[in-house]
Short mmCIF file of C-alpha atoms in Angstrom, two decimals:
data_model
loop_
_atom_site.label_atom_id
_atom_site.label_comp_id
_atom_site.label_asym_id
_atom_site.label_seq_id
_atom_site.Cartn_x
_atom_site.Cartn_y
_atom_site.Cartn_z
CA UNK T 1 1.77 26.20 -8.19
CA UNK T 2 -0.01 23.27 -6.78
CA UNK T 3 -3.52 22.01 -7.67
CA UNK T 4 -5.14 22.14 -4.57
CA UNK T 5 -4.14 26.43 -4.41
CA UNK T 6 -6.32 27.11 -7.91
CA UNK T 7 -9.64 28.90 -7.51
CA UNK T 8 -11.13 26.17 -9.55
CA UNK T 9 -10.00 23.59 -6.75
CA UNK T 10 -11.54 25.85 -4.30
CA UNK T 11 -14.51 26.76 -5.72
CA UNK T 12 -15.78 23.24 -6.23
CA UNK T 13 -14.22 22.04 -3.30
CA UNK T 14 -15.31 24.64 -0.21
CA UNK T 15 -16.12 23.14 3.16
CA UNK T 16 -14.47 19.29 2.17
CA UNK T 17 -12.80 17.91 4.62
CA UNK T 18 -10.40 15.04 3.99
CA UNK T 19 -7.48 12.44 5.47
CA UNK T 20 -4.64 10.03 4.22
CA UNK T 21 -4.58 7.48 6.51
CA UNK T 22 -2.20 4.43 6.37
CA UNK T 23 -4.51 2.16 7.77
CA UNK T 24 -2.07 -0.74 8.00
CA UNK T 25 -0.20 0.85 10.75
CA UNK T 26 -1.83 0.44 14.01
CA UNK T 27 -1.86 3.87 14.76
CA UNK T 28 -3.38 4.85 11.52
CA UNK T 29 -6.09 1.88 11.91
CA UNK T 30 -6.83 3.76 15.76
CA UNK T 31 -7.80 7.12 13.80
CA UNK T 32 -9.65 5.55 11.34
CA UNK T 33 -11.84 3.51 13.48
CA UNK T 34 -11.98 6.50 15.50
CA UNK T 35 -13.44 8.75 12.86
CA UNK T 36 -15.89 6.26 11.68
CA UNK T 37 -17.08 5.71 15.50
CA UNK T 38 -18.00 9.52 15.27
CA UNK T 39 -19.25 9.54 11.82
CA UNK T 40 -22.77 9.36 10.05
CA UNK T 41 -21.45 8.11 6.73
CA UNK T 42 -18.73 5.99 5.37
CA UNK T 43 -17.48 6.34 1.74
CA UNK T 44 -14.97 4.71 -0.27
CA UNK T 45 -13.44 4.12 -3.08
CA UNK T 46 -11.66 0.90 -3.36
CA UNK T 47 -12.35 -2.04 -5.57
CA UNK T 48 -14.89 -4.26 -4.73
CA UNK T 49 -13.97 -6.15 -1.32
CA UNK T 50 -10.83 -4.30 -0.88
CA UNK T 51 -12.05 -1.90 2.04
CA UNK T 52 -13.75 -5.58 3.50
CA UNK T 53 -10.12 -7.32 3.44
CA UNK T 54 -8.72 -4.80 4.99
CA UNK T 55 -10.82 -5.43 8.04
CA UNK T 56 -13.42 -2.11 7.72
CA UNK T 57 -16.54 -4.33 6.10
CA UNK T 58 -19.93 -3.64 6.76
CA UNK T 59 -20.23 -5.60 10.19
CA UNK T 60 -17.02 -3.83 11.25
CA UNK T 61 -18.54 -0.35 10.52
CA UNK T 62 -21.49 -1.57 12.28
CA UNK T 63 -19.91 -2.46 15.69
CA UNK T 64 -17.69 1.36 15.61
CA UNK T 65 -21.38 2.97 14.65
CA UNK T 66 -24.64 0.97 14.77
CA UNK T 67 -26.11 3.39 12.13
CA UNK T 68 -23.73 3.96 9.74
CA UNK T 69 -24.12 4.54 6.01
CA UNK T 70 -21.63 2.83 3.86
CA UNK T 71 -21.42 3.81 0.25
#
């Protein structure tokens, strides 16, 4: 059995939506940038500066979606 099958996972987890993308391959990068073009809010969870050195900082986000949230 697998975590994300429980009805606990489920219950507190209806109508998420997720992706694992490698964003050091080009092609994951493309999706990425893709999804945040089309997106009204940007969150993650990487240690402070790592999402900026890996090229998505705030000014990035800003010219793939001029009103972007980033949390």
């Amino acid at each position: 059995p697998s975590y994300n099958s429980s009805g606990f996972h489920s219950n507190l987890n209806r109508n998420k939506l997720g992706i694992t993308a490698n964003i050091h391959h080009p092609g994951g990068r493309e999706v990425v940038e893709r999804l945040i073009a089309v997106s009204d809010v940007v969150i993650e969870n990487y240690s402070a500066g790592a999402f900026s050195r890996m090229g998505f900082g705030y000014e990035r986000l800003r010219e793939l979606r001029p009103d972007i949230i980033y949390v």
